[in-house]
């Protein structure tokens, strides 16, 4: 009968999710743990199995589990090497307790984009526990190695002058036999106060003597570390072996930025490339030594001077550029979008204000050299200080105005970068002045994040025909962040950072931040207004009191409409058959002439069961009264040139003076067949309404006969 533990293990580890190479490698490492870590193996196998999807393996918990597996694997190697000579029971027990805590924390990771402060604190404590456990095993390993070395040394050391002083005795032996017996049972580390306690008439000349109690590090190792020089003085020197890379965060101009591990901590590594890699790394290291700010990367190590690779090591868990994190936040809804928008403004304004107070020549750094990163949800500004080092104090390059301009540009770039997937060629185009022309203020937010306030659509509802039976479709509002610096606003970076930090605390800790809700209008009118489209712009300004959440039902130029998936053109034509102008209501585009119509005018002419995207206006429904040239042109639009080339209907018919008619499948053509037999040449079709012709703007050509083209 299978044991109860095996039964539970099979049930607990069962999973149908698609595995990955990364997950297989991690599970293979767990399976290779030594037998003494059976409990740890079971816990880690169960924990890794829980991370089944690609999304879950991008979370913070996954990195913590990876670190736990790597730490346990190092402990396993230590046990296999020295397991028989060191006491391990208590340390292994501590490891098991820590792994259980990690498993629970991983299962409790919140679904929100940014975990709570309590969750982050617990994660940091568990990382510290893993580091302490690994250090304790390394200490036991060093202790065991030192004992073995000392035993071998004592076994080969001759007895001189008839005396051999042992660590287990404070007095010299009385005879040679006792000396040899005690020498055989000696220990390598003294537990007494001195090697020479109680000794008399002892003369020592020459040599170096050390009295060491407990664990120690060999002096030759310390001496070796002291000989390694870094690319700059005053910083910790790390070799390539000290850092384990995990993934690439981004590629800069002449360098790459990675995330990895070093001594049980998550770090970032900036590796320089190119001819002047060493020189540029030295300039950046000297600059980073003078910087201490939470929104600027904190350097904790540099590469050796004699290394073939020049790199800097920074503290922190960097996920990716801020644009990508913000893009995910926008998909999560309004609350997460507003939170990250406030964090972005706080981080950028605080970092640039700090650099400006240091009299750093920000104007000498090209805007393309600035990279805005996300480090555990915290906004960090990174740039390459190489060009700034070439600026002399006389040439300047620093001023509050310059820092403020860079701040505005970075805010707009980050916010636009998060929304670029919704625009053609990923280039956000905002040419309207929506914020300046708001006319109405919402008293209540759009109920349910998608229910539009009917007050703003009264002009549409009044115009809808009574027989319209199409169900109403509330807009599906897509959140978008907009940075809008107002003209003449000279709010300083310090003031911006202070008031936005206060608003962020209010929004995340105490209560939800209340911003004005407004209905926006677009100065560059575009008739593209698909039913169901909606855009919610979180418009932030340097003065937080002027910020607002603005609702739009008209897309921006070059935007990919979320309803019809077409690119909105900057100049589109509205020409409805009713003859009335665009009144801001919902519209439908003709599939043939691409002109927009009132939706209320188009719906009655749709064929039952057809799609709105197949709508053809009254002008483009081919009519027997059209001249051959007009009919041929519309024939090409409706069926394409290939059909015309293959059949050649209009080529032949035009020579005979015929006009044509094209109708959709199922069109009743009996009326036209009757006209073919009865209508004489050079006359207009019967029952022609002159008023209708004027509305349609159609000519009444002289035609010889009709031909039916189904």
XYZ file of C-alpha atoms in Angstrom:
710
model
C 0.000 0.000 0.000
C 1.308 3.411 -0.855
C 2.185 5.611 2.058
C -0.059 8.499 3.021
C 2.682 10.999 2.170
C 3.041 9.630 -1.383
C -0.709 9.759 -1.878
C -0.934 13.389 -0.756
C 2.091 14.282 -2.868
C 0.520 12.941 -6.059
C -2.744 14.769 -5.429
C -1.070 18.006 -4.449
C 1.293 18.127 -7.410
C -1.293 17.255 -10.054
C -1.576 19.912 -12.755
C -2.892 20.096 -16.313
C -1.375 23.443 -17.190
C 1.125 23.777 -20.009
C 4.694 23.623 -18.639
C 7.621 25.689 -19.830
C 11.356 25.129 -20.206
C 12.023 27.477 -17.297
C 9.624 25.538 -15.079
C 11.137 22.194 -16.114
C 14.638 23.400 -15.259
C 13.516 24.584 -11.841
C 11.706 21.321 -11.088
C 14.755 19.373 -12.254
C 16.851 21.299 -9.726
C 14.356 20.451 -6.993
C 14.386 16.754 -7.919
C 18.181 16.738 -7.596
C 18.210 17.797 -3.934
C 19.941 15.476 -1.476
C 17.899 12.932 0.592
C 18.402 14.935 3.806
C 16.224 17.692 2.304
C 13.219 15.485 1.569
C 10.786 17.854 3.277
C 12.220 20.870 1.478
C 11.981 18.997 -1.824
C 8.298 18.255 -1.269
C 7.512 21.870 -0.368
C 9.386 23.297 -3.365
C 7.854 20.828 -5.811
C 4.394 21.765 -4.634
C 5.198 25.471 -4.790
C 6.680 25.410 -8.300
C 3.729 23.394 -9.600
C 1.427 26.230 -8.586
C 3.100 28.532 -11.130
C 1.562 27.053 -14.250
C 0.835 30.002 -16.494
C 3.176 32.457 -18.186
C 1.428 35.311 -16.388
C 2.024 33.803 -12.946
C 5.674 33.184 -13.771
C 6.141 36.919 -14.303
C 5.021 37.750 -10.776
C 7.126 38.774 -7.792
C 6.338 35.474 -6.062
C 7.923 33.529 -8.912
C 11.239 35.344 -8.419
C 11.074 34.599 -4.699
C 10.492 30.900 -5.412
C 13.405 30.891 -7.873
C 15.640 32.343 -5.182
C 14.409 29.732 -2.694
C 15.226 26.892 -5.108
C 18.711 28.265 -5.807
C 19.406 28.691 -2.091
C 18.185 25.171 -1.290
C 20.312 23.742 -4.108
C 23.402 25.434 -2.630
C 22.537 24.013 0.790
C 22.132 20.560 -0.760
C 25.624 20.713 -2.263
C 27.030 21.756 1.107
C 25.313 18.847 2.838
C 26.558 16.334 0.276
C 30.104 17.589 0.784
C 30.200 17.950 4.584
C 27.021 16.288 5.787
C 28.808 13.702 7.894
C 31.025 16.173 9.779
C 28.710 19.058 10.708
C 25.504 19.328 12.696
C 22.614 20.096 10.366
C 19.340 19.262 12.097
C 18.492 22.730 13.411
C 19.569 24.529 10.227
C 17.587 22.152 7.994
C 14.565 22.684 10.221
C 14.908 26.457 9.831
C 15.121 26.030 6.064
C 11.899 24.024 6.016
C 10.066 26.646 8.072
C 11.211 29.408 5.723
C 10.135 27.464 2.629
C 6.666 26.961 4.113
C 6.400 30.712 4.699
C 7.449 31.333 1.085
C 4.814 28.896 -0.154
C 2.094 30.660 1.824
C 3.241 34.096 0.702
C 3.293 32.990 -2.943
C -0.269 31.726 -2.682
C -1.362 34.990 -1.043
C 0.095 37.329 -3.671
C -2.623 39.852 -4.518
C -4.027 40.001 -8.021
C -3.501 43.765 -8.146
C -0.702 45.231 -10.218
C 1.109 46.488 -7.126
C 1.232 44.316 -3.953
C 0.572 45.934 -0.604
C 3.334 47.275 1.620
C 2.719 44.451 4.111
C 3.214 41.839 1.391
C 6.455 43.490 0.256
C 7.756 43.632 3.838
C 7.062 39.929 4.350
C 8.823 39.150 1.081
C 11.902 41.140 2.135
C 12.043 39.315 5.464
C 11.896 35.927 3.765
C 14.730 36.926 1.432
C 16.771 37.880 4.506
C 15.976 34.520 6.127
C 17.167 32.674 3.015
C 20.368 34.699 3.040
C 20.972 33.946 6.735
C 20.383 30.225 6.213
C 22.814 30.121 3.302
C 25.422 32.025 5.313
C 25.032 29.652 8.265
C 25.655 26.643 6.020
C 28.691 28.344 4.508
C 30.019 29.068 8.002
C 29.614 25.415 9.002
C 31.345 24.406 5.788
C 34.306 26.721 6.489
C 34.492 25.412 10.045
C 34.639 21.826 8.825
C 37.339 22.658 6.269
C 39.426 24.427 8.908
C 39.196 21.466 11.282
C 40.329 19.076 8.575
C 43.272 21.301 7.643
C 44.346 21.635 11.271
C 44.156 17.887 11.887
C 46.350 17.205 8.874
C 48.821 19.850 10.050
C 49.000 18.429 13.578
C 49.393 14.883 12.257
C 52.512 15.842 10.285
C 53.992 18.312 12.822
C 57.083 16.894 14.716
C 57.438 17.197 18.480
C 60.187 19.720 19.255
C 62.244 20.077 22.444
C 60.184 17.459 24.179
C 57.139 19.695 24.514
C 53.913 19.911 22.468
C 51.294 22.378 23.649
C 47.739 21.240 22.828
C 44.535 23.288 22.709
C 42.833 20.937 25.155
C 45.307 21.537 27.988
C 46.582 24.697 29.655
C 49.669 23.038 31.192
C 52.602 21.219 29.607
C 52.528 17.391 29.983
C 54.746 15.719 32.553
C 56.203 13.100 30.246
C 56.638 12.337 26.570
C 54.045 9.530 26.450
C 51.355 11.822 27.807
C 52.379 14.402 25.229
C 51.866 11.952 22.354
C 48.516 10.723 23.688
C 47.192 14.244 24.065
C 48.569 15.197 20.659
C 46.554 12.390 19.082
C 43.240 13.643 20.561
C 43.759 17.337 19.798
C 41.055 19.672 18.333
C 41.730 22.264 15.660
C 40.070 25.283 17.331
C 40.956 26.357 20.837
C 38.219 26.751 23.437
C 40.572 28.332 25.975
C 41.624 31.912 26.411
C 45.164 31.316 25.089
C 47.411 28.659 23.619
C 49.966 29.445 26.344
C 47.771 29.694 29.434
C 49.660 28.352 32.429
C 52.910 27.934 30.522
C 56.200 28.948 32.143
C 59.640 29.775 30.784
C 58.399 29.776 27.139
C 60.523 31.632 24.619
C 59.081 32.562 21.182
C 61.199 34.037 18.436
C 60.191 34.872 14.855
C 57.002 34.002 12.955
C 53.356 35.128 13.257
C 50.958 33.532 15.741
C 47.162 33.882 15.783
C 44.841 32.859 18.580
C 41.376 32.381 17.011
C 38.166 31.447 18.778
C 35.214 30.169 16.756
C 34.764 30.501 12.978
C 37.204 32.550 10.953
C 38.061 33.478 7.382
C 41.478 32.594 6.096
C 43.793 35.574 5.959
C 45.037 34.680 2.492
C 41.493 35.031 1.108
C 41.152 38.502 2.628
C 44.501 39.476 1.204
C 43.438 38.233 -2.223
C 40.244 40.308 -2.150
C 42.169 43.413 -1.176
C 44.303 43.119 -4.273
C 41.283 43.420 -6.651
C 40.882 47.003 -7.841
C 37.681 48.350 -9.321
C 37.214 50.732 -12.222
C 36.726 53.472 -9.598
C 37.936 53.755 -6.031
C 35.605 53.637 -3.064
C 33.063 51.147 -4.446
C 32.632 47.453 -3.838
C 34.218 45.289 -6.523
C 32.125 42.445 -7.946
C 33.261 39.889 -10.474
C 31.184 38.219 -13.154
C 30.904 35.124 -10.948
C 29.233 37.204 -8.216
C 26.170 38.001 -10.347
C 23.689 35.564 -11.897
C 21.675 37.147 -14.709
C 17.942 36.497 -14.969
C 16.538 38.558 -17.878
C 17.178 41.688 -19.939
C 15.236 44.746 -18.797
C 16.028 47.003 -21.773
C 18.716 47.862 -24.310
C 20.155 51.370 -24.105
C 22.530 53.328 -26.306
C 25.811 51.468 -25.902
C 24.778 49.296 -22.953
C 22.334 46.633 -21.799
C 20.442 46.600 -18.519
C 19.803 43.191 -16.898
C 18.059 41.868 -13.799
C 19.750 39.132 -11.766
C 20.836 37.855 -8.365
C 23.891 38.466 -6.192
C 24.413 36.969 -2.730
C 20.743 36.101 -2.432
C 19.547 39.600 -3.403
C 17.806 40.782 -6.561
C 20.055 43.282 -8.343
C 20.399 45.017 -11.711
C 23.505 44.858 -13.884
C 24.401 47.473 -16.507
C 26.881 46.063 -19.029
C 28.653 48.529 -21.339
C 29.470 47.743 -24.965
C 31.600 49.374 -27.641
C 35.083 50.851 -27.916
C 34.781 53.338 -25.045
C 32.947 50.963 -22.714
C 35.546 51.238 -19.913
C 35.672 55.046 -20.045
C 31.886 55.438 -20.094
C 31.492 52.980 -17.226
C 33.996 54.936 -15.131
C 32.156 58.236 -15.758
C 28.831 56.659 -14.806
C 30.321 55.031 -11.692
C 31.839 58.303 -10.471
C 28.471 59.993 -10.950
C 26.537 57.221 -9.172
C 28.866 57.411 -6.154
C 27.515 60.906 -5.453
C 23.829 59.987 -5.811
C 21.462 58.838 -3.070
C 17.771 59.067 -4.021
C 14.912 56.508 -4.095
C 13.954 57.437 -7.670
C 17.481 57.128 -9.089
C 19.304 53.755 -9.358
C 21.559 53.086 -6.351
C 24.941 51.621 -7.338
C 26.286 48.865 -5.053
C 29.196 47.496 -7.069
C 31.550 47.960 -10.015
C 33.546 45.658 -12.263
C 37.264 44.947 -11.640
C 39.762 47.180 -13.383
C 41.407 44.233 -15.134
C 38.093 42.697 -16.248
C 37.381 42.365 -19.936
C 33.772 43.387 -19.276
C 32.852 46.793 -17.850
C 29.677 46.834 -15.780
C 27.911 48.459 -12.839
C 25.627 46.716 -10.334
C 22.566 48.453 -8.870
C 20.309 47.515 -5.996
C 16.652 46.730 -6.716
C 14.266 44.477 -8.622
C 13.762 46.162 -11.992
C 10.903 44.670 -14.028
C 10.896 46.663 -17.269
C 10.476 50.169 -18.621
C 7.615 52.109 -17.058
C 5.649 52.212 -20.337
C 5.035 48.459 -20.234
C 3.974 48.398 -16.590
C 1.644 51.328 -17.173
C 0.156 49.577 -20.200
C -0.815 46.629 -17.984
C -2.197 49.034 -15.387
C -4.459 50.642 -18.003
C -5.909 47.233 -18.789
C -6.663 46.690 -15.099
C -9.079 49.603 -14.866
C -9.390 53.173 -13.733
C -8.152 52.733 -10.159
C -4.850 51.066 -11.093
C -4.331 53.524 -13.951
C -4.742 56.529 -11.666
C -2.439 55.003 -9.031
C 0.390 54.419 -11.468
C -0.132 57.806 -13.108
C 0.315 59.544 -9.759
C 3.396 57.418 -9.000
C 4.922 58.358 -12.331
C 4.510 62.085 -11.722
C 5.869 61.786 -8.162
C 8.914 59.765 -9.212
C 9.882 61.945 -12.175
C 9.390 65.279 -10.409
C 11.208 64.163 -7.255
C 14.225 62.739 -9.123
C 14.663 65.719 -11.450
C 14.218 68.186 -8.585
C 16.997 66.350 -6.691
C 19.348 66.512 -9.688
C 18.539 70.171 -10.245
C 19.361 70.972 -6.596
C 22.729 69.257 -7.146
C 23.385 71.748 -9.978
C 23.559 68.862 -12.421
C 23.531 70.081 -16.071
C 20.359 68.296 -17.163
C 20.241 70.319 -20.361
C 23.371 68.536 -21.580
C 21.667 65.136 -21.445
C 19.670 64.340 -24.545
C 16.054 63.413 -23.936
C 16.628 60.080 -25.690
C 19.217 59.184 -23.040
C 16.598 59.241 -20.265
C 14.984 55.896 -19.454
C 12.074 55.635 -17.023
C 12.057 52.253 -15.254
C 9.788 50.429 -12.845
C 11.405 48.939 -9.733
C 8.761 47.041 -7.747
C 6.170 49.629 -8.768
C 8.467 52.547 -7.929
C 9.382 54.926 -10.766
C 13.144 55.263 -11.298
C 14.853 57.709 -13.684
C 18.006 56.420 -15.353
C 20.253 58.188 -17.841
C 23.778 58.064 -19.192
C 25.884 60.889 -17.646
C 28.648 60.689 -20.242
C 27.668 63.805 -22.194
C 27.096 65.846 -19.042
C 30.708 65.269 -18.009
C 31.839 67.221 -21.084
C 29.886 70.358 -20.151
C 31.923 73.089 -18.508
C 30.454 75.209 -15.698
C 30.554 78.241 -17.995
C 28.397 76.605 -20.655
C 25.694 75.870 -18.129
C 23.037 73.369 -19.130
C 21.202 73.590 -15.819
C 18.248 75.683 -14.754
C 14.843 75.142 -13.149
C 13.216 75.841 -16.517
C 15.316 73.168 -18.239
C 14.524 70.582 -15.565
C 10.821 71.432 -15.798
C 10.818 71.055 -19.582
C 12.493 67.657 -19.326
C 9.947 66.633 -16.707
C 6.988 67.565 -18.944
C 8.536 65.724 -21.902
C 9.179 62.556 -19.891
C 5.638 62.524 -18.470
C 4.141 62.854 -21.936
C 6.473 60.201 -23.349
C 5.662 57.641 -20.648
C 1.903 58.227 -20.816
C 1.840 58.151 -24.620
C 4.037 55.051 -24.648
C 1.498 53.183 -22.537
C -1.268 53.924 -25.064
C 0.719 53.502 -28.288
C -0.732 50.052 -29.046
C -4.068 51.764 -29.728
C -2.633 53.999 -32.481
C -1.365 53.453 -36.009
C 2.412 52.915 -36.176
C 2.365 53.189 -32.349
C 2.448 56.979 -32.638
C -0.025 58.756 -30.368
C -1.606 61.756 -32.084
C -3.487 64.333 -30.038
C -4.129 67.461 -32.076
C -7.282 68.617 -30.304
C -7.636 70.918 -27.318
C -10.240 68.873 -25.481
C -9.249 70.120 -22.061
C -9.785 73.779 -22.898
C -13.362 73.414 -24.127
C -15.032 71.351 -21.415
C -18.485 72.707 -20.913
C -20.156 70.351 -18.479
C -19.078 68.661 -15.262
C -20.213 65.260 -14.119
C -21.865 65.145 -10.723
C -21.574 61.394 -10.616
C -19.075 59.114 -12.220
C -20.166 56.891 -15.073
C -22.073 54.207 -13.208
C -20.468 50.803 -13.460
C -17.518 52.215 -15.446
C -19.306 52.106 -18.751
C -22.833 53.465 -18.252
C -23.009 56.840 -19.966
C -24.897 59.750 -18.477
C -27.942 60.325 -20.671
C -27.693 64.082 -20.165
C -24.838 64.178 -22.633
C -26.763 62.316 -25.330
C -30.059 64.121 -25.288
C -29.411 65.577 -28.735
C -29.027 62.062 -30.088
C -32.007 60.544 -28.343
C -34.348 63.290 -29.534
C -33.327 62.700 -33.118
C -33.718 58.924 -33.085
C -36.829 57.753 -34.930
C -39.581 56.204 -32.883
C -39.512 53.021 -34.925
C -35.845 52.431 -34.062
C -35.758 49.162 -32.138
C -31.988 48.636 -31.884
C -30.967 48.019 -28.252
C -28.879 50.735 -26.628
C -25.196 49.906 -26.153
C -23.333 51.808 -23.413
C -19.803 52.869 -24.324
C -16.985 50.555 -23.309
C -14.644 53.187 -21.895
C -10.934 52.542 -22.358
C -8.723 54.356 -19.785
C -5.843 56.463 -21.035
C -3.398 58.737 -19.198
C -2.695 62.252 -20.481
C -0.202 64.803 -19.148
C -1.446 68.322 -19.872
C 0.882 71.189 -18.837
C -1.135 74.377 -19.053
C 0.291 77.462 -20.688
C 1.707 79.975 -18.249
C 1.860 77.443 -15.421
C 5.170 77.789 -13.555
C 4.602 75.275 -10.774
C 8.030 74.108 -9.568
C 9.164 70.483 -9.476
C 9.237 70.584 -5.696
C 5.611 71.734 -5.551
C 4.521 69.122 -8.091
C 6.246 66.325 -6.170
C 4.767 67.426 -2.853
C 1.142 67.787 -3.932
C 1.108 64.622 -6.061
C 2.679 62.614 -3.212
C -0.059 63.871 -0.919
C -2.709 62.901 -3.479
C -1.118 59.470 -3.943
C -1.225 58.841 -0.192
C -4.847 59.937 -0.132
C -5.737 57.623 -3.010
C -3.905 54.486 -1.849
C -3.975 54.634 1.946
C -6.961 56.546 3.219
C -9.618 57.126 0.582
C -10.076 57.245 -3.152
C -8.900 60.457 -4.777
C -11.838 62.451 -6.098
C -11.208 64.098 -9.462
C -13.676 66.086 -11.527
C -15.549 64.069 -14.132
C -16.148 65.902 -17.387
C -17.508 65.300 -20.852
C -15.003 66.316 -23.517
C -15.414 67.746 -26.972
C -12.980 67.665 -29.864
C -12.050 70.823 -31.739
C -10.934 68.879 -34.829
C -14.254 67.285 -35.581
C -14.187 63.772 -36.970
C -17.431 62.012 -37.845
C -16.027 58.628 -36.789
C -18.276 57.699 -33.837
C -18.989 53.987 -33.695
C -21.696 52.814 -31.343
C -20.063 51.517 -28.151
C -16.786 53.452 -28.441
C -15.598 55.318 -25.357
C -12.290 56.681 -24.064
C -11.696 57.772 -20.476
C -8.759 60.183 -20.282
C -7.168 60.627 -16.853
C -5.847 64.116 -17.561
C -3.223 65.185 -15.024
C -1.836 68.731 -14.801
C 0.986 70.306 -12.739
C -1.720 71.695 -10.470
C -3.493 68.592 -9.158
C -6.658 70.610 -8.471
C -7.093 71.194 -12.216
C -6.772 67.504 -13.078
C -9.880 65.684 -14.267
C -11.228 62.455 -15.718
C -12.672 63.209 -19.139
C -15.076 61.075 -21.150
C -14.799 60.963 -24.948
C -16.975 59.178 -27.469
C -14.974 60.312 -30.510
C -11.577 58.685 -31.179
C -8.373 60.621 -31.810
C -6.866 60.934 -35.303
C -4.717 57.905 -36.230
C -6.313 55.926 -33.401
C -7.387 52.342 -34.073
C -11.087 52.304 -33.248
C -11.804 49.655 -30.630
C -15.168 48.877 -32.265
C -14.588 48.711 -36.036
C -10.768 48.243 -35.795
C -10.210 50.856 -38.512
C -7.686 53.686 -38.335
C -9.380 57.048 -37.800
C -8.312 59.482 -40.506
C -7.634 63.135 -39.773
C -9.967 64.348 -42.523
C -13.109 62.287 -43.028
C -16.284 63.312 -44.863
C -19.745 63.457 -43.366
C -22.456 63.445 -46.040
C -25.745 61.959 -45.019
C -28.559 61.299 -47.494
C -30.912 63.267 -45.263
C -29.017 66.428 -46.125
C -28.598 67.487 -42.503
C -25.167 68.285 -40.998
C -23.279 66.283 -38.401
C -24.863 66.810 -35.003
C -22.397 64.752 -32.927
C -24.568 61.646 -32.781
C -23.418 58.112 -33.593
C -22.495 57.517 -37.230
C -22.094 54.719 -39.779
C -19.615 54.723 -42.665
C -20.604 53.685 -46.156
C -18.547 50.696 -47.266
C -18.289 52.053 -50.838
C -17.835 55.837 -50.767
C -16.476 55.984 -47.151
C -18.736 58.918 -46.309
C -20.356 58.973 -42.878
C -24.119 58.985 -42.326
C -26.313 59.484 -39.294
C -26.760 56.093 -37.719
C -30.465 56.767 -37.324
C -30.716 57.397 -41.072
C -28.728 54.328 -42.050
C -30.327 51.634 -39.910
C -33.697 51.540 -41.732
C -31.874 50.808 -45.017
C -29.849 47.882 -43.705
C -30.800 44.497 -45.104
C -32.109 42.234 -42.311
C -29.278 40.085 -41.003
C -26.511 42.159 -42.574
C -23.687 43.817 -40.631
C -23.307 47.536 -40.106
C -19.826 47.330 -41.662
C -21.473 46.251 -44.954
C -23.719 49.305 -45.069
C -23.999 51.061 -48.435
C -25.597 54.468 -48.569
C -28.452 55.350 -50.926
C -26.058 57.006 -53.333
C -23.905 53.912 -53.646
C -26.710 51.403 -54.149
C -26.422 51.105 -57.933
C -29.464 52.437 -59.689
C -30.630 51.820 -63.282
C -30.708 55.577 -63.854
C -26.906 55.860 -63.533
C -24.804 56.589 -66.585
C -22.360 53.900 -67.778
C -19.366 55.809 -66.414
C -20.847 56.170 -62.928
C -22.105 52.598 -62.905
C -18.740 51.254 -64.004
C -16.965 53.221 -61.248
C -19.339 51.914 -58.597
C -19.042 48.435 -60.032
C -15.295 48.576 -59.446
C -15.762 49.779 -55.873
C -18.263 47.086 -55.038
C -16.727 44.091 -56.801
C -13.152 45.073 -57.550
C -11.169 45.365 -60.750
C -10.407 41.652 -60.939
C -14.066 40.775 -61.424
C -14.374 43.354 -64.146
C -11.230 42.093 -65.857
C -12.460 38.498 -65.864
C -16.013 39.171 -67.076
C -15.614 42.358 -69.054
C -19.328 43.106 -68.769
C -19.079 46.857 -68.693
C -16.371 46.930 -71.344
C -18.745 45.331 -73.831
C -21.898 46.951 -72.586
C -20.422 50.415 -72.581
C -19.685 50.078 -76.289
C -23.326 49.211 -76.804
C -24.475 52.194 -74.766
C -25.867 50.186 -71.901
C -26.191 51.244 -68.290
C -25.952 48.660 -65.562
C -27.437 47.662 -62.254
C -25.719 45.769 -59.472
C -27.756 44.557 -56.560
C -26.892 42.517 -53.484
C -27.713 38.773 -53.421
C -31.444 38.232 -53.211
C -32.375 41.533 -54.858
C -35.764 41.486 -56.572
C -34.918 42.266 -60.211
C -38.362 41.627 -61.671
C -38.974 45.374 -61.936
C -35.876 45.841 -64.062
C -36.619 42.786 -66.195
C -40.000 44.270 -66.943
C -38.371 47.559 -67.906
C -36.037 45.759 -70.312
C -39.067 44.646 -72.266
C -41.256 47.730 -72.039
C -39.151 50.890 -71.666
C -38.256 52.504 -75.031
C -34.798 53.835 -75.743
C -33.711 57.336 -74.649
C -36.347 57.649 -71.962
C -36.134 57.775 -68.222
C -37.414 54.877 -66.105
C -41.023 55.139 -64.999
C -42.163 56.353 -61.577
C -39.193 58.632 -61.021
C -39.616 60.983 -58.045
C -37.950 64.278 -58.880
C -37.693 65.274 -55.204
C -35.931 62.037 -54.437
C -33.541 62.635 -57.321
C -32.634 66.052 -56.000
C -31.980 64.606 -52.562
C -29.828 61.889 -54.062
C -28.122 64.257 -56.446
C -28.393 61.668 -59.234
C -28.384 62.568 -62.943
C -31.054 61.339 -65.283
C -29.003 60.179 -68.290
C -30.418 59.174 -71.632
C -30.062 55.422 -71.741
C -30.847 52.970 -74.487
C -31.717 49.939 -72.434
C -30.987 48.145 -69.171
C -28.939 45.121 -68.379
C -29.194 43.129 -65.152
C -25.885 42.212 -63.503
C -26.661 40.161 -60.380
